[in-house]
Short mmCIF file of C-alpha atoms (C1' of nucleotides) in Angstrom, two decimals:
data_model
loop_
_atom_site.label_atom_id
_atom_site.label_comp_id
_atom_site.label_asym_id
_atom_site.label_seq_id
_atom_site.Cartn_x
_atom_site.Cartn_y
_atom_site.Cartn_z
CA MET O 28 85.38 -77.59 -1.83
CA SER O 29 83.00 -80.45 -0.25
CA PHE O 30 81.29 -81.16 2.86
CA GLN O 31 81.50 -84.10 4.86
CA TYR O 32 78.99 -85.87 7.39
CA GLU O 33 79.00 -89.13 9.31
CA PHE O 34 75.68 -90.36 7.53
CA PRO O 35 73.95 -89.91 4.30
CA ARG O 36 71.71 -87.02 3.61
CA PRO O 37 68.61 -86.09 1.27
CA ALA O 38 69.47 -83.00 -0.67
CA LEU O 39 66.43 -80.53 0.56
CA ALA O 40 65.07 -78.21 -1.92
CA VAL O 41 61.92 -76.34 -2.07
CA ASP O 42 59.54 -75.86 -4.86
CA CYS O 43 56.69 -73.20 -5.74
CA VAL O 44 53.23 -73.30 -7.25
CA ILE O 45 52.31 -70.08 -8.56
CA PHE O 46 48.94 -69.03 -9.23
CA GLY O 47 47.73 -65.93 -11.02
CA LEU O 48 44.37 -65.06 -12.02
CA ASP O 49 43.87 -63.29 -15.75
CA GLU O 50 40.47 -62.88 -16.74
CA GLY O 51 38.32 -65.91 -15.63
CA ASP O 52 41.19 -68.52 -16.11
CA LEU O 53 43.50 -69.57 -13.26
CA LYS O 54 47.19 -69.65 -14.12
CA VAL O 55 50.25 -71.11 -12.90
CA MET O 56 53.75 -70.27 -13.84
CA LEU O 57 56.00 -72.79 -14.76
CA ILE O 58 59.59 -72.67 -16.19
CA ARG O 59 61.24 -74.32 -18.92
CA ARG O 60 65.00 -76.06 -17.39
CA ASP O 61 67.80 -75.11 -18.97
CA LEU O 62 69.90 -78.02 -16.79
CA PRO O 63 69.71 -81.43 -16.95
CA PRO O 64 67.90 -83.41 -15.56
CA PHE O 65 64.72 -83.27 -17.93
CA GLU O 66 66.31 -79.93 -19.72
CA GLY O 67 64.32 -77.90 -21.90
CA ARG O 68 60.92 -79.42 -19.93
CA TRP O 69 58.43 -77.53 -18.01
CA ALA O 70 58.90 -77.84 -13.82
CA LEU O 71 57.87 -75.54 -11.11
CA PRO O 72 60.29 -73.20 -9.84
CA GLY O 73 62.54 -74.03 -7.24
CA GLY O 74 65.70 -75.02 -5.75
CA PHE O 75 67.99 -75.99 -3.24
CA VAL O 76 67.63 -74.82 0.42
CA ARG O 77 70.95 -73.12 1.48
CA MET O 78 72.51 -73.20 5.38
CA ASP O 79 71.64 -69.84 6.01
CA GLU O 80 68.18 -69.76 5.34
CA THR O 81 64.99 -71.17 6.14
CA THR O 82 62.55 -73.04 3.69
CA ASP O 83 60.19 -69.96 3.47
CA GLU O 84 63.41 -67.70 2.59
CA ALA O 85 64.41 -70.36 0.43
CA ALA O 86 61.21 -70.19 -1.50
CA ARG O 87 61.00 -66.36 -1.71
CA ARG O 88 64.58 -66.30 -3.27
CA GLU O 89 63.83 -68.83 -5.95
CA LEU O 90 60.40 -67.03 -6.67
CA ARG O 91 62.82 -63.85 -6.92
CA GLU O 92 65.55 -65.54 -9.09
CA GLU O 93 63.60 -67.57 -11.30
CA THR O 94 60.17 -65.61 -11.84
CA GLY O 95 61.35 -62.01 -10.82
CA LEU O 96 58.15 -62.14 -8.31
CA ASP O 97 58.57 -60.46 -4.80
CA HIS O 98 56.58 -59.59 -1.88
CA VAL O 99 53.97 -62.35 -2.69
CA PHE O 100 51.56 -64.43 -0.64
CA LEU O 101 53.52 -67.34 -0.04
CA GLU O 102 52.37 -70.61 2.36
CA GLN O 103 53.97 -74.00 3.10
CA LEU O 104 52.06 -76.68 1.13
CA TYR O 105 53.34 -80.21 1.90
CA THR O 106 56.77 -82.21 1.83
CA PHE O 107 57.56 -84.44 -0.78
CA SER O 108 59.77 -87.40 0.05
CA ASP O 109 59.00 -90.13 -2.17
CA LEU O 110 62.49 -91.98 -2.82
CA GLN O 111 62.31 -91.76 -6.66
CA ARG O 112 61.10 -88.41 -7.00
CA ASP O 113 64.40 -86.98 -8.35
CA PRO O 114 66.60 -89.24 -10.89
CA ARG O 115 69.71 -87.95 -9.82
CA GLU O 116 69.98 -88.74 -6.08
CA ARG O 117 67.67 -88.42 -3.27
CA VAL O 118 66.07 -84.97 -3.04
CA VAL O 119 63.43 -84.04 -0.43
CA SER O 120 61.44 -80.67 -1.71
CA VAL O 121 59.41 -78.76 0.44
CA ALA O 122 56.40 -77.40 -1.56
CA TYR O 123 55.02 -73.92 -1.55
CA TYR O 124 52.02 -72.20 -2.89
CA ALA O 125 51.98 -68.44 -4.09
CA LEU O 126 49.02 -66.33 -5.04
CA VAL O 127 49.97 -63.28 -7.18
CA ARG O 128 48.53 -59.86 -8.31
CA LEU O 129 48.98 -61.22 -12.06
CA THR O 130 46.99 -57.68 -13.40
CA ASN O 131 49.82 -55.72 -11.62
CA PHE O 132 52.54 -58.19 -12.60
CA LYS O 133 52.18 -59.09 -15.97
CA VAL O 134 54.34 -56.75 -17.51
CA HIS O 135 57.63 -58.05 -15.73
CA ALA O 136 57.32 -61.48 -16.54
CA THR O 137 60.01 -63.50 -17.99
CA THR O 138 62.52 -61.75 -16.54
CA ASP O 139 65.22 -64.02 -15.96
CA ALA O 140 67.59 -66.69 -17.74
CA ALA O 141 64.63 -69.49 -18.00
CA GLU O 142 61.64 -68.99 -19.55
CA ALA O 143 58.94 -68.26 -17.15
CA VAL O 144 55.73 -68.52 -18.69
CA TRP O 145 51.77 -68.76 -17.35
CA PHE O 146 49.56 -71.64 -18.46
CA LYS O 147 46.12 -72.00 -17.95
CA MET O 148 45.60 -74.64 -15.09
CA CYS O 149 43.39 -76.90 -17.42
CA GLU O 150 46.51 -76.38 -20.26
CA THR O 151 49.42 -77.07 -18.36
CA PRO O 152 51.90 -78.88 -20.42
CA PRO O 153 53.25 -82.29 -19.09
CA LEU O 154 55.67 -81.83 -15.80
CA CYS O 155 58.75 -83.36 -15.07
CA PHE O 156 59.76 -84.94 -11.49
CA ASP O 157 56.72 -85.30 -9.36
CA HIS O 158 55.37 -81.79 -10.24
CA PRO O 159 52.18 -82.78 -11.41
CA LEU O 160 51.02 -84.24 -7.72
CA ILE O 161 52.78 -80.91 -6.30
CA VAL O 162 50.39 -78.98 -8.31
CA GLU O 163 47.33 -80.82 -7.90
CA THR O 164 48.05 -80.79 -4.20
CA ALA O 165 48.17 -77.03 -4.59
CA TYR O 166 45.38 -76.84 -6.23
CA ASP O 167 43.24 -78.51 -4.30
CA ARG O 168 44.43 -76.73 -1.07
CA LEU O 169 43.52 -73.54 -2.63
CA LYS O 170 40.25 -74.52 -3.43
CA ALA O 171 39.73 -75.57 0.02
CA LYS O 172 41.17 -72.56 1.77
CA VAL O 173 39.99 -69.84 -0.33
CA CYS O 174 36.70 -71.02 1.38
CA TYR O 175 37.69 -70.14 4.54
CA GLN O 176 40.09 -67.62 4.89
CA PRO O 177 40.12 -64.57 2.71
CA ILE O 178 43.50 -65.52 0.55
CA GLY O 179 41.61 -64.81 -2.39
CA PHE O 180 42.47 -61.06 -2.68
CA GLU O 181 45.73 -62.03 -3.00
CA LEU O 182 45.03 -62.59 -6.50
CA LEU O 183 42.81 -59.47 -7.51
CA PRO O 184 44.13 -56.02 -7.40
CA LYS O 185 44.11 -53.95 -4.17
CA ASN O 186 41.15 -52.46 -4.98
CA PHE O 187 38.44 -54.74 -7.04
CA THR O 188 34.74 -54.70 -7.97
CA LEU O 189 32.39 -56.95 -6.22
CA THR O 190 32.07 -58.50 -9.70
CA GLN O 191 35.52 -59.04 -10.08
CA LEU O 192 35.34 -60.95 -6.01
CA GLN O 193 32.79 -62.80 -7.33
CA LYS O 194 34.28 -64.16 -10.64
CA MET O 195 37.86 -64.69 -8.67
CA TYR O 196 35.96 -67.50 -6.51
CA GLU O 197 33.83 -68.50 -9.48
CA THR O 198 37.26 -69.33 -11.21
CA VAL O 199 38.99 -70.83 -8.18
CA LEU O 200 36.14 -72.98 -7.28
CA ALA O 201 35.22 -73.75 -11.04
CA ARG O 202 31.57 -73.33 -9.92
CA PRO O 203 28.73 -70.51 -10.30
CA ILE O 204 27.70 -68.30 -7.37
CA ASP O 205 24.48 -66.44 -7.46
CA LYS O 206 25.16 -62.15 -7.77
CA ARG O 207 22.73 -61.27 -4.92
CA ASN O 208 23.70 -63.54 -2.49
CA PHE O 209 27.34 -63.57 -2.91
CA ARG O 210 27.14 -59.49 -2.58
CA LYS O 211 24.76 -59.76 0.57
CA LYS O 212 27.10 -62.46 2.13
CA ILE O 213 30.59 -60.60 1.49
CA LEU O 214 29.17 -57.23 2.49
CA SER O 215 27.31 -58.43 5.53
CA MET O 216 30.88 -59.72 6.90
CA GLY O 217 31.94 -56.13 7.23
CA ILE O 218 36.05 -57.03 5.84
CA LEU O 219 35.14 -55.08 2.83
CA GLN O 220 35.91 -50.76 2.60
CA GLU O 221 34.55 -49.02 -0.01
CA THR O 222 37.49 -46.63 -1.57
CA GLY O 223 34.97 -44.10 -2.74
CA GLU O 224 36.36 -44.77 -6.00
CA MET O 225 34.87 -46.37 -8.89
CA GLN O 226 36.00 -48.46 -11.83
CA SER O 227 37.17 -46.30 -14.95
CA GLY O 228 37.95 -47.26 -18.41
CA VAL O 229 34.68 -49.46 -19.00
CA ALA O 230 31.75 -49.21 -21.64
CA HIS O 231 29.22 -49.45 -18.83
CA ARG O 232 28.07 -48.20 -15.79
CA ALA O 233 31.36 -48.16 -13.64
CA ALA O 234 31.17 -49.98 -10.63
CA ARG O 235 32.31 -49.22 -6.73
CA LEU O 236 35.92 -50.17 -6.02
CA TYR O 237 36.30 -51.98 -2.80
CA ARG O 238 39.36 -53.00 -0.53
CA PHE O 239 40.03 -56.00 2.05
CA ASN O 240 40.18 -54.50 5.47
CA GLU O 241 42.56 -57.01 6.97
CA LYS O 242 42.86 -54.85 10.03
CA LYS O 243 39.46 -55.39 10.92
CA TYR O 244 39.26 -58.99 9.36
CA HIS O 245 42.06 -59.87 12.49
CA THR O 246 39.81 -58.25 15.00
CA MET O 247 36.67 -59.93 14.26
CA VAL O 248 38.71 -63.05 14.30
CA LYS O 249 39.63 -62.48 17.55
CA LYS O 250 36.12 -61.81 18.56
CA GLY O 251 35.41 -65.25 16.96
CA PHE O 252 34.24 -64.53 13.54
CA HIS O 253 34.42 -67.47 11.06
CA PHE O 254 35.09 -66.26 7.31
CA GLU O 255 33.35 -68.48 4.97
CA ILE O 256 32.23 -68.12 1.39
CA MET A 4 82.67 -94.13 6.93
CA SER A 5 81.54 -90.54 5.85
CA PHE A 6 79.39 -89.01 3.38
CA GLN A 7 80.52 -86.15 0.91
CA TYR A 8 78.50 -83.78 -0.72
CA GLU A 9 79.31 -81.03 -3.14
CA PHE A 10 77.33 -78.36 -1.05
CA PRO A 11 76.40 -78.36 2.39
CA ARG A 12 73.01 -79.94 3.36
CA PRO A 13 70.93 -79.65 6.51
CA ALA A 14 70.21 -82.70 8.46
CA LEU A 15 66.40 -84.13 7.82
CA ALA A 16 64.26 -85.37 10.88
CA VAL A 17 61.01 -85.96 11.76
CA ASP A 18 59.07 -85.49 15.01
CA CYS A 19 55.54 -86.64 16.07
CA VAL A 20 52.80 -85.16 18.10
CA ILE A 21 50.88 -88.27 19.22
CA PHE A 22 47.33 -87.35 20.38
CA GLY A 23 45.59 -89.94 22.85
CA LEU A 24 42.32 -89.72 24.82
CA ASP A 25 41.74 -90.37 28.09
CA GLU A 26 38.60 -90.26 30.32
CA GLY A 27 37.76 -86.84 29.16
CA ASP A 28 41.37 -85.59 28.75
CA LEU A 29 43.12 -84.90 25.56
CA LYS A 30 46.84 -86.24 25.94
CA VAL A 31 49.92 -86.00 23.91
CA MET A 32 53.19 -88.70 24.64
CA LEU A 33 56.12 -87.18 25.40
CA ILE A 34 59.67 -88.90 25.86
CA ARG A 35 62.62 -88.38 27.97
CA ARG A 36 65.87 -87.80 25.79
CA ASP A 37 68.59 -89.86 26.89
CA LEU A 38 71.11 -88.17 24.63
CA PRO A 39 72.52 -84.85 24.38
CA PRO A 40 71.62 -82.22 23.52
CA PHE A 41 69.02 -81.72 26.29
CA GLU A 42 69.48 -84.95 27.80
CA GLY A 43 66.56 -85.75 30.40
CA ARG A 44 64.65 -83.07 29.14
CA TRP A 45 61.08 -84.20 27.62
CA ALA A 46 61.15 -83.84 23.64
CA LEU A 47 58.69 -85.34 20.96
CA PRO A 48 59.41 -88.42 19.71
CA GLY A 49 61.50 -88.43 16.18
CA GLY A 50 64.67 -88.67 14.89
CA PHE A 51 66.46 -88.59 11.52
CA VAL A 52 65.35 -89.27 8.23
CA ARG A 53 67.16 -92.69 6.63
CA MET A 54 68.14 -92.56 2.65
CA ASP A 55 65.75 -95.83 1.94
CA GLU A 56 62.69 -94.43 3.64
CA THR A 57 59.98 -91.89 2.94
CA THR A 58 59.45 -89.19 6.03
CA ASP A 59 55.87 -90.77 6.53
CA GLU A 60 57.77 -93.89 6.83
CA ALA A 61 60.85 -92.34 9.30
CA ALA A 62 57.78 -91.22 11.20
CA ARG A 63 56.26 -94.48 11.68
CA ARG A 64 59.38 -96.29 12.17
CA GLU A 65 59.84 -93.75 15.35
CA LEU A 66 57.26 -94.21 16.47
CA ARG A 67 57.62 -97.66 16.79
CA GLU A 68 61.09 -97.49 17.75
CA GLU A 69 60.37 -94.82 20.76
CA THR A 70 56.56 -95.70 21.86
CA GLY A 71 55.81 -99.11 20.61
CA LEU A 72 53.04 -97.67 18.79
CA ASP A 73 51.99 -99.12 15.33
CA HIS A 74 49.36 -98.91 12.58
CA VAL A 75 48.01 -95.30 13.87
CA PHE A 76 46.49 -92.68 12.27
CA LEU A 77 49.71 -90.50 11.10
CA GLU A 78 49.51 -87.07 8.88
CA GLN A 79 52.04 -84.63 7.44
CA LEU A 80 51.80 -81.53 9.92
CA TYR A 81 54.46 -79.06 8.52
CA THR A 82 58.11 -78.51 8.08
CA PHE A 83 60.01 -76.68 10.38
CA SER A 84 63.04 -75.23 9.32
CA ASP A 85 64.35 -72.57 11.80
CA LEU A 86 68.01 -71.97 11.30
CA GLN A 87 68.59 -72.40 15.62
CA ARG A 88 66.11 -74.53 16.10
CA ASP A 89 68.88 -77.58 16.91
CA PRO A 90 71.77 -76.19 18.81
CA ARG A 91 74.00 -78.98 17.37
CA GLU A 92 73.59 -78.09 14.07
CA ARG A 93 71.22 -77.16 11.10
CA VAL A 94 68.30 -79.79 11.23
CA VAL A 95 64.94 -79.43 8.94
CA SER A 96 62.03 -81.20 10.76
CA VAL A 97 58.94 -82.63 8.87
CA ALA A 98 56.67 -82.64 11.82
CA TYR A 99 53.73 -85.51 11.99
CA TYR A 100 50.80 -85.95 14.26
CA ALA A 101 49.45 -89.04 15.17
CA LEU A 102 45.74 -90.07 16.81
CA VAL A 103 45.81 -93.31 18.83
CA ARG A 104 43.43 -95.31 20.52
CA LEU A 105 44.78 -94.86 23.80
CA THR A 106 42.12 -97.07 25.82
CA ASN A 107 43.72 -100.39 23.72
CA PHE A 108 47.07 -98.98 23.84
CA LYS A 109 47.48 -98.11 27.70
CA VAL A 110 48.98 -101.25 28.60
CA HIS A 111 51.97 -101.65 26.15
CA ALA A 112 53.29 -97.95 26.92
CA THR A 113 56.90 -97.20 28.05
CA THR A 114 57.98 -100.04 25.87
CA ASP A 115 61.28 -98.87 24.87
CA ALA A 116 64.71 -97.29 26.14
CA ALA A 117 63.61 -93.80 26.45
CA GLU A 118 60.88 -93.12 28.67
CA ALA A 119 57.59 -92.50 27.06
CA VAL A 120 54.72 -90.98 29.02
CA TRP A 121 51.44 -89.57 28.46
CA PHE A 122 50.84 -85.84 29.64
CA LYS A 123 47.57 -84.28 29.57
CA MET A 124 47.64 -81.39 26.89
CA CYS A 125 47.14 -78.76 29.80
CA GLU A 126 50.05 -80.07 31.86
CA THR A 127 52.88 -80.47 29.41
CA PRO A 128 56.35 -80.09 31.06
CA PRO A 129 58.58 -77.76 29.09
CA LEU A 130 59.65 -79.36 25.88
CA CYS A 131 63.23 -78.54 23.98
CA PHE A 132 63.94 -77.43 20.78
CA ASP A 133 61.32 -75.67 19.12
CA HIS A 134 58.71 -78.74 20.28
CA PRO A 135 56.06 -76.32 21.85
CA LEU A 136 55.66 -75.02 18.87
CA ILE A 137 55.35 -78.03 16.91
CA VAL A 138 52.60 -79.32 19.67
CA GLU A 139 51.05 -75.90 19.62
CA THR A 140 50.71 -76.26 15.60
CA ALA A 141 49.37 -80.04 15.72
CA TYR A 142 46.89 -79.06 18.48
CA ASP A 143 45.60 -76.28 16.36
CA ARG A 144 45.18 -78.61 13.21
CA LEU A 145 43.73 -81.18 15.12
CA LYS A 146 40.92 -78.99 16.32
CA ALA A 147 40.45 -77.42 13.03
CA LYS A 148 40.57 -81.02 11.06
CA VAL A 149 38.13 -82.73 13.52
CA CYS A 150 35.53 -80.58 12.49
CA TYR A 151 35.82 -81.44 8.69
CA GLN A 152 37.08 -84.99 8.41
CA PRO A 153 35.90 -87.52 10.96
CA ILE A 154 39.49 -88.37 11.98
CA GLY A 155 38.27 -88.11 15.49
CA PHE A 156 37.17 -91.97 15.67
CA GLU A 157 40.70 -92.61 15.94
CA LEU A 158 40.80 -91.35 19.65
CA LEU A 159 38.10 -93.92 20.30
CA PRO A 160 37.67 -97.76 20.16
CA LYS A 161 36.45 -99.57 17.33
CA ASN A 162 32.86 -99.66 18.81
CA PHE A 163 31.88 -96.75 20.93
CA THR A 164 28.75 -94.66 22.19
CA LEU A 165 27.32 -91.82 20.76
CA THR A 166 28.25 -90.12 24.86
CA GLN A 167 31.62 -91.23 24.09
CA LEU A 168 31.59 -90.03 21.02
CA GLN A 169 30.37 -86.33 21.71
CA LYS A 170 32.43 -86.13 25.01
CA MET A 171 35.65 -86.55 22.43
CA TYR A 172 34.42 -83.65 20.49
CA GLU A 173 33.77 -81.61 23.63
CA THR A 174 37.53 -82.80 24.62
CA VAL A 175 38.98 -81.99 21.62
CA LEU A 176 37.16 -78.89 20.82
CA ALA A 177 37.26 -77.55 24.46
CA ARG A 178 33.86 -76.57 24.36
CA PRO A 179 30.50 -78.34 25.56
CA ILE A 180 28.01 -79.50 22.40
CA ASP A 181 24.08 -80.21 23.37
CA LYS A 182 23.40 -83.72 23.27
CA ARG A 183 20.28 -83.99 21.16
CA ASN A 184 21.01 -82.15 18.43
CA PHE A 185 24.43 -83.90 18.45
CA ARG A 186 23.29 -86.75 18.28
CA LYS A 187 20.22 -85.84 15.71
CA LYS A 188 23.35 -84.26 13.36
CA ILE A 189 25.57 -87.35 13.70
CA LEU A 190 23.00 -89.98 13.19
CA SER A 191 21.73 -88.17 10.30
CA MET A 192 24.81 -88.19 8.27
CA GLY A 193 24.31 -91.94 7.91
CA ILE A 194 28.42 -92.77 8.61
CA LEU A 195 27.66 -94.78 11.72
CA GLN A 196 26.47 -98.48 11.96
CA GLU A 197 25.07 -99.97 14.81
CA THR A 198 26.94 -102.91 16.02
CA GLY A 199 23.63 -104.60 17.48
CA GLU A 200 26.04 -104.84 20.79
CA MET A 201 25.56 -102.83 23.79
CA GLN A 202 28.11 -101.49 26.28
CA SER A 203 28.74 -103.54 29.09
CA GLY A 204 30.08 -103.51 32.90
CA VAL A 205 28.55 -100.19 33.39
CA ALA A 206 26.55 -99.34 36.83
CA HIS A 207 23.57 -97.85 34.48
CA ARG A 208 21.61 -98.29 31.44
CA ALA A 209 23.69 -99.82 28.91
CA ALA A 210 24.49 -97.66 25.29
CA ARG A 211 23.94 -98.89 22.07
CA LEU A 212 27.49 -99.28 20.41
CA TYR A 213 28.39 -97.83 16.97
CA ARG A 214 31.02 -98.18 14.33
CA PHE A 215 32.27 -95.49 11.74
CA ASN A 216 31.47 -97.06 8.46
CA GLU A 217 34.52 -95.92 6.16
CA LYS A 218 33.56 -96.98 3.29
CA LYS A 219 29.95 -95.59 3.47
CA TYR A 220 31.81 -92.26 3.97
CA HIS A 221 33.70 -92.58 0.89
CA THR A 222 31.31 -93.48 -1.08
CA MET A 223 29.29 -90.29 0.28
CA VAL A 224 31.88 -87.83 -0.06
CA LYS A 225 32.22 -88.74 -3.47
CA LYS A 226 28.47 -87.84 -4.05
CA GLY A 227 29.38 -84.55 -2.55
CA PHE A 228 28.69 -85.31 1.16
CA HIS A 229 30.39 -82.67 3.38
CA PHE A 230 31.02 -84.01 6.79
CA GLU A 231 30.79 -80.89 9.64
CA ILE A 232 30.35 -80.97 13.13
"C1'" DT S 8 20.45 -37.07 -29.64
"C1'" DT S 9 19.01 -41.54 -29.35
"C1'" DT S 10 19.30 -46.25 -29.55
"C1'" DT S 11 21.88 -50.24 -28.34
"C1'" DG S 12 24.66 -52.81 -25.56
"C1'" DT S 13 26.62 -54.08 -21.08
"C1'" DT S 14 27.37 -54.25 -16.36
"C1'" DA S 15 25.42 -52.22 -11.39
"C1'" DG S 16 22.92 -52.64 -8.29
"C1'" DT S 17 18.72 -54.13 -5.51
"C1'" DG S 18 14.96 -57.66 -2.30
"C1'" DT S 19 11.45 -61.29 -1.34
"C1'" DT S 20 10.10 -65.58 0.03
"C1'" DA S 21 10.36 -70.78 0.97
"C1'" DA S 22 13.17 -73.94 2.30
"C1'" DA S 23 16.74 -75.95 5.42
"C1'" DG S 24 19.65 -75.94 9.13
"C1'" DT S 25 20.49 -74.70 13.90
"C1'" DA S 26 20.41 -73.65 18.71
"C1'" DA S 27 17.96 -74.20 22.88
"C1'" DC S 28 15.34 -76.89 25.89
"C1'" DA S 29 13.52 -81.09 29.81
"C1'" DC S 30 11.80 -85.56 30.94
"C1'" DC S 31 11.07 -90.77 31.25
"C1'" DA S 32 13.42 -95.04 30.58
"C1'" DA S 33 16.71 -98.66 32.02
"C1'" DC S 34 19.89 -100.52 34.46
"C1'" DC S 35 22.81 -101.59 38.39
"C1'" DT S 36 23.90 -101.27 43.46
"C1'" DA S 37 23.06 -101.04 47.91
"C1'" DT D 1 12.67 -101.57 46.33
"C1'" DA D 2 14.88 -97.27 46.48
"C1'" DG D 3 18.26 -94.18 44.97
"C1'" DG D 4 22.26 -93.04 41.46
"C1'" DT D 5 23.39 -92.68 36.83
"C1'" DT D 6 23.37 -92.74 32.30
"C1'" DG D 7 20.56 -93.52 27.41
"C1'" DG D 8 17.18 -92.07 24.71
"C1'" DT D 9 14.12 -88.82 22.73
"C1'" DG D 10 11.09 -83.91 19.87
"C1'" DT D 11 9.39 -79.44 19.43
"C1'" DT D 12 9.86 -74.44 18.11
"C1'" DA D 13 11.64 -70.32 17.47
"C1'" DC D 14 15.34 -68.14 15.17
"C1'" DT D 15 18.82 -68.05 11.72
"C1'" DT D 16 21.04 -69.04 7.13
"C1'" DT D 17 20.42 -70.43 2.69
"C1'" DA D 18 19.21 -70.83 -2.25
"C1'" DA D 19 16.10 -69.53 -6.19
"C1'" DC D 20 15.07 -65.89 -8.61
"C1'" DA D 21 14.55 -60.63 -12.26
"C1'" DC D 22 14.15 -56.17 -12.98
"C1'" DT D 23 15.62 -51.06 -13.18
"C1'" DA D 24 19.62 -47.82 -13.32
"C1'" DA D 25 23.85 -46.10 -15.29
"C1'" DC D 26 26.93 -45.13 -18.53
"C1'" DA D 27 29.65 -45.65 -22.72
"C1'" DA D 28 29.64 -46.30 -27.61
"C1'" DA D 29 27.19 -46.56 -32.18
"C1'" DA D 30 24.27 -45.10 -35.23
#
DNA sequence: TTTTGTTAGTGTTAAAGTAACACCAACCTA
DNA sequence: TAGGTTGGTGTTACTTTAACACTAACAAAA
């Protein structure tokens, strides 16, 4: 079976930059390609867009198929269209980035055919296609966006301590933050909810567990509230 | 001539939201379609991406062909891929937004075949396809971005008065700004350069003309400077 | 049971930045 | 030369930010 068009068309693909947080390290999930081109080399999970799905849906499907991830934060990043970005033929790729609660997920990794592995951002292996550019673009976006939208919570467990939250920002932004000032600021925003529970299984004073209150955040945004770290 | 592929492919298009500033009104350029579908209805300038050009290049080409605009600020906005966004067939569109010095340009308008007309943002006619969504997305982006990147200058003549600059921000952001505070802040940033020239042809005290110093801005950014209105 | 180690949790102050506010100057035109 | 219009300028109260250190709680080890 083949498909005919009056004018030539680029192939349309999606690629996903998947971020996870692991004990103070920001990580990216990469897969080892099991098909040419670049067979055996590291790349972002991704694939071609089907006719019956939007690019968002294609990105979620590829995520599921190639990494086993589902129901994660996913947002369109940028569309890459350089003529030579794929050696086979003209491929335009709509890139996405995803944020994953790595703590919950860890065990399920490497589900599928291709090898899917978490790498520290600072230790990513050489990537094929224009994927280094895509990763860099995604990291820049993440750093910028985490400051003015409460997306960082997507990298933490649903319930978290203030120290975990602070460490997440320090890791993503790659800079230290003052503990007291951070707590004052984040608590005064009124978007965190005490769960009433405490941390357990730690060899020191247990910390209170909080949860991001999305509803409250949205009603506050409507009233002009501006999130900022 | 026809082109065959093993798998079906969406058509790939670009669409441009072109903003201009005219005496305190933010305007958008629209064209009246001279072909089906939606013949005679208003739409964004745009068209299909060719095999020998990136989407950026396609957007610039369409801008030139359909509106006569060239060498303008142009930035990728978002990729729209809803299955039903085009009634003919599956079309994925990479949307761009452009900022135009309308004052310089005015005369050249309506160059090409199709009718190209500036509309006030608040008086846009009904648009076809998903173009209302694209325009809204572009306007949101413009409002957000103008606050943290000095792109607003692209809407003004190269040389401008502080009042023009302030009015630009007030128009784009749709809120009043205090004159003295604005001047203090913008001048203290050190990104404006006095041209030494004065406004002329006005029936009142002439104002100093300034110019955006892009080089200075870039060197300051490298040193950690953060633009913010 | 005491000590040790580790993180939780908490306030104050100086400095910087922001927001609110009004009048005279300069120039053109009638 | 009087009137109209915009240009240009400082001060102050208030808010926000940045810098900074100690005690509390708990588990584990001695």
